[in-house]
Amino acid sequence: MKDKQKRKKERTWAEAARLVLENYSDAPMTPKQILQVIEAEGLKEMSGTSPLACLNAMLHSNSRGGEGLFYKLPGRISLFTLKQCAFRSDCCACRICRVLLT
């Protein structure tokens, strides 16, 4: 029972990446850069042998379709930002929006 409760409190890759892009970046980032911040700040428990592959797969799958949280910059190899930052006309006041709107 304790293990199930502990797992519920852990962040998902999407939550950790969202935190990084909102709070630790002034510009779009590559998956490798996002992972470095997640590790440095301890935003997610690392398990498995390839956390970068997991993060990369999540970013790509969540950047497709209308409901995705992330936006992959066109013409760029694996540069991601938050979808709200790429398309909102009213600034959400995160660090990326401040850079994109200046």
PDB file of C-alpha atoms in Angstrom:
ATOM      1  CA  MET A   1       0.000   0.000   0.000  1.00  0.00           C
ATOM      2  CA  LYS A   2       2.798   2.421   0.850  1.00  0.00           C
ATOM      3  CA  ASP A   3       4.464   1.863  -2.535  1.00  0.00           C
ATOM      4  CA  LYS A   4       1.277   2.825  -4.384  1.00  0.00           C
ATOM      5  CA  GLN A   5       0.934   6.021  -2.355  1.00  0.00           C
ATOM      6  CA  LYS A   6       4.560   6.913  -2.978  1.00  0.00           C
ATOM      7  CA  ARG A   7       4.199   6.395  -6.740  1.00  0.00           C
ATOM      8  CA  LYS A   8       1.220   8.741  -6.915  1.00  0.00           C
ATOM      9  CA  LYS A   9       3.341  11.579  -5.528  1.00  0.00           C
ATOM     10  CA  GLU A  10       6.080  11.218  -8.158  1.00  0.00           C
ATOM     11  CA  ARG A  11       6.018  13.620 -11.082  1.00  0.00           C
ATOM     12  CA  THR A  12       5.480  12.408 -14.606  1.00  0.00           C
ATOM     13  CA  TRP A  13       7.904  13.260 -17.389  1.00  0.00           C
ATOM     14  CA  ALA A  14       5.346  15.715 -18.755  1.00  0.00           C
ATOM     15  CA  GLU A  15       4.983  17.507 -15.407  1.00  0.00           C
ATOM     16  CA  ALA A  16       8.750  17.732 -14.937  1.00  0.00           C
ATOM     17  CA  ALA A  17       9.340  19.010 -18.488  1.00  0.00           C
ATOM     18  CA  ARG A  18       6.544  21.575 -18.099  1.00  0.00           C
ATOM     19  CA  LEU A  19       8.153  22.865 -14.885  1.00  0.00           C
ATOM     20  CA  VAL A  20      11.515  23.186 -16.608  1.00  0.00           C
ATOM     21  CA  LEU A  21      10.132  25.085 -19.591  1.00  0.00           C
ATOM     22  CA  GLU A  22       8.032  27.386 -17.385  1.00  0.00           C
ATOM     23  CA  ASN A  23      10.568  28.175 -14.683  1.00  0.00           C
ATOM     24  CA  TYR A  24      14.118  27.393 -15.765  1.00  0.00           C
ATOM     25  CA  SER A  25      14.354  28.447 -19.393  1.00  0.00           C
ATOM     26  CA  ASP A  26      14.326  31.669 -21.361  1.00  0.00           C
ATOM     27  CA  ALA A  27      14.060  29.887 -24.717  1.00  0.00           C
ATOM     28  CA  PRO A  28      12.978  26.604 -26.298  1.00  0.00           C
ATOM     29  CA  MET A  29      15.113  23.659 -25.227  1.00  0.00           C
ATOM     30  CA  THR A  30      16.267  20.294 -26.538  1.00  0.00           C
ATOM     31  CA  PRO A  31      15.265  17.130 -24.673  1.00  0.00           C
ATOM     32  CA  LYS A  32      18.859  16.756 -23.471  1.00  0.00           C
ATOM     33  CA  GLN A  33      18.829  20.267 -21.977  1.00  0.00           C
ATOM     34  CA  ILE A  34      15.464  19.625 -20.316  1.00  0.00           C
ATOM     35  CA  LEU A  35      16.755  16.356 -18.838  1.00  0.00           C
ATOM     36  CA  GLN A  36      19.866  18.089 -17.461  1.00  0.00           C
ATOM     37  CA  VAL A  37      17.685  20.574 -15.548  1.00  0.00           C
ATOM     38  CA  ILE A  38      15.344  17.817 -14.322  1.00  0.00           C
ATOM     39  CA  GLU A  39      18.343  15.907 -12.958  1.00  0.00           C
ATOM     40  CA  ALA A  40      20.069  18.981 -11.489  1.00  0.00           C
ATOM     41  CA  GLU A  41      16.922  20.219  -9.739  1.00  0.00           C
ATOM     42  CA  GLY A  42      15.696  16.751  -8.714  1.00  0.00           C
ATOM     43  CA  LEU A  43      12.314  17.302 -10.362  1.00  0.00           C
ATOM     44  CA  LYS A  44      11.723  13.624 -11.114  1.00  0.00           C
ATOM     45  CA  GLU A  45      12.847  10.274  -9.758  1.00  0.00           C
ATOM     46  CA  MET A  46      15.159   8.694 -12.311  1.00  0.00           C
ATOM     47  CA  SER A  47      14.648   5.013 -12.978  1.00  0.00           C
ATOM     48  CA  GLY A  48      15.427   2.767 -15.896  1.00  0.00           C
ATOM     49  CA  THR A  49      18.370   2.781 -18.228  1.00  0.00           C
ATOM     50  CA  SER A  50      17.454   5.537 -20.674  1.00  0.00           C
ATOM     51  CA  PRO A  51      15.654   8.532 -19.175  1.00  0.00           C
ATOM     52  CA  LEU A  52      16.516  10.654 -22.224  1.00  0.00           C
ATOM     53  CA  ALA A  53      14.683   8.219 -24.517  1.00  0.00           C
ATOM     54  CA  CYS A  54      11.618   8.305 -22.242  1.00  0.00           C
ATOM     55  CA  LEU A  55      11.614  12.107 -22.119  1.00  0.00           C
ATOM     56  CA  ASN A  56      12.145  12.392 -25.871  1.00  0.00           C
ATOM     57  CA  ALA A  57       9.279   9.990 -26.640  1.00  0.00           C
ATOM     58  CA  MET A  58       6.953  11.866 -24.278  1.00  0.00           C
ATOM     59  CA  LEU A  59       7.844  15.254 -25.815  1.00  0.00           C
ATOM     60  CA  HIS A  60       7.252  14.009 -29.359  1.00  0.00           C
ATOM     61  CA  SER A  61       3.960  12.299 -28.521  1.00  0.00           C
ATOM     62  CA  ASN A  62       2.719  15.322 -26.552  1.00  0.00           C
ATOM     63  CA  SER A  63       3.605  17.747 -29.336  1.00  0.00           C
ATOM     64  CA  ARG A  64       1.236  16.132 -31.850  1.00  0.00           C
ATOM     65  CA  GLY A  65      -2.417  16.985 -32.122  1.00  0.00           C
ATOM     66  CA  GLY A  66      -4.432  19.798 -30.655  1.00  0.00           C
ATOM     67  CA  GLU A  67      -4.362  18.651 -27.038  1.00  0.00           C
ATOM     68  CA  GLY A  68      -0.589  18.333 -26.689  1.00  0.00           C
ATOM     69  CA  LEU A  69       1.173  20.283 -23.968  1.00  0.00           C
ATOM     70  CA  PHE A  70       4.379  20.903 -25.921  1.00  0.00           C
ATOM     71  CA  TYR A  71       5.226  22.455 -29.267  1.00  0.00           C
ATOM     72  CA  LYS A  72       8.110  21.310 -31.470  1.00  0.00           C
ATOM     73  CA  LEU A  73       9.557  24.224 -33.392  1.00  0.00           C
ATOM     74  CA  PRO A  74       9.261  23.654 -37.147  1.00  0.00           C
ATOM     75  CA  GLY A  75      12.450  23.341 -39.122  1.00  0.00           C
ATOM     76  CA  ARG A  76      14.428  22.645 -35.975  1.00  0.00           C
ATOM     77  CA  ILE A  77      15.668  19.300 -34.759  1.00  0.00           C
ATOM     78  CA  SER A  78      14.092  18.601 -31.375  1.00  0.00           C
ATOM     79  CA  LEU A  79      13.576  22.081 -29.969  1.00  0.00           C
ATOM     80  CA  PHE A  80      10.537  22.243 -27.708  1.00  0.00           C
ATOM     81  CA  THR A  81       8.554  24.885 -25.912  1.00  0.00           C
ATOM     82  CA  LEU A  82       5.178  24.929 -24.218  1.00  0.00           C
ATOM     83  CA  LYS A  83       2.318  25.032 -26.696  1.00  0.00           C
ATOM     84  CA  GLN A  84       0.655  27.901 -24.826  1.00  0.00           C
ATOM     85  CA  CYS A  85       3.824  29.943 -25.244  1.00  0.00           C
ATOM     86  CA  ALA A  86       3.998  29.335 -28.964  1.00  0.00           C
ATOM     87  CA  PHE A  87       0.406  30.297 -29.797  1.00  0.00           C
ATOM     88  CA  ARG A  88      -1.069  32.584 -27.156  1.00  0.00           C
ATOM     89  CA  SER A  89      -1.673  36.167 -28.037  1.00  0.00           C
ATOM     90  CA  ASP A  90      -2.023  37.121 -24.380  1.00  0.00           C
ATOM     91  CA  CYS A  91       1.136  36.384 -22.471  1.00  0.00           C
ATOM     92  CA  CYS A  92       0.938  33.800 -19.715  1.00  0.00           C
ATOM     93  CA  ALA A  93       3.901  35.586 -18.079  1.00  0.00           C
ATOM     94  CA  CYS A  94       6.209  32.564 -18.007  1.00  0.00           C
ATOM     95  CA  ARG A  95       9.859  33.121 -18.876  1.00  0.00           C
ATOM     96  CA  ILE A  96       9.477  31.769 -22.425  1.00  0.00           C
ATOM     97  CA  CYS A  97       6.602  34.122 -23.247  1.00  0.00           C
ATOM     98  CA  ARG A  98       8.606  37.077 -21.990  1.00  0.00           C
ATOM     99  CA  VAL A  99      11.427  36.164 -24.390  1.00  0.00           C
ATOM    100  CA  LEU A 100       9.205  35.324 -27.370  1.00  0.00           C
ATOM    101  CA  LEU A 101       7.188  38.522 -27.025  1.00  0.00           C
ATOM    102  CA  THR A 102      10.204  40.847 -26.838  1.00  0.00           C
TER     103      THR A 102
END
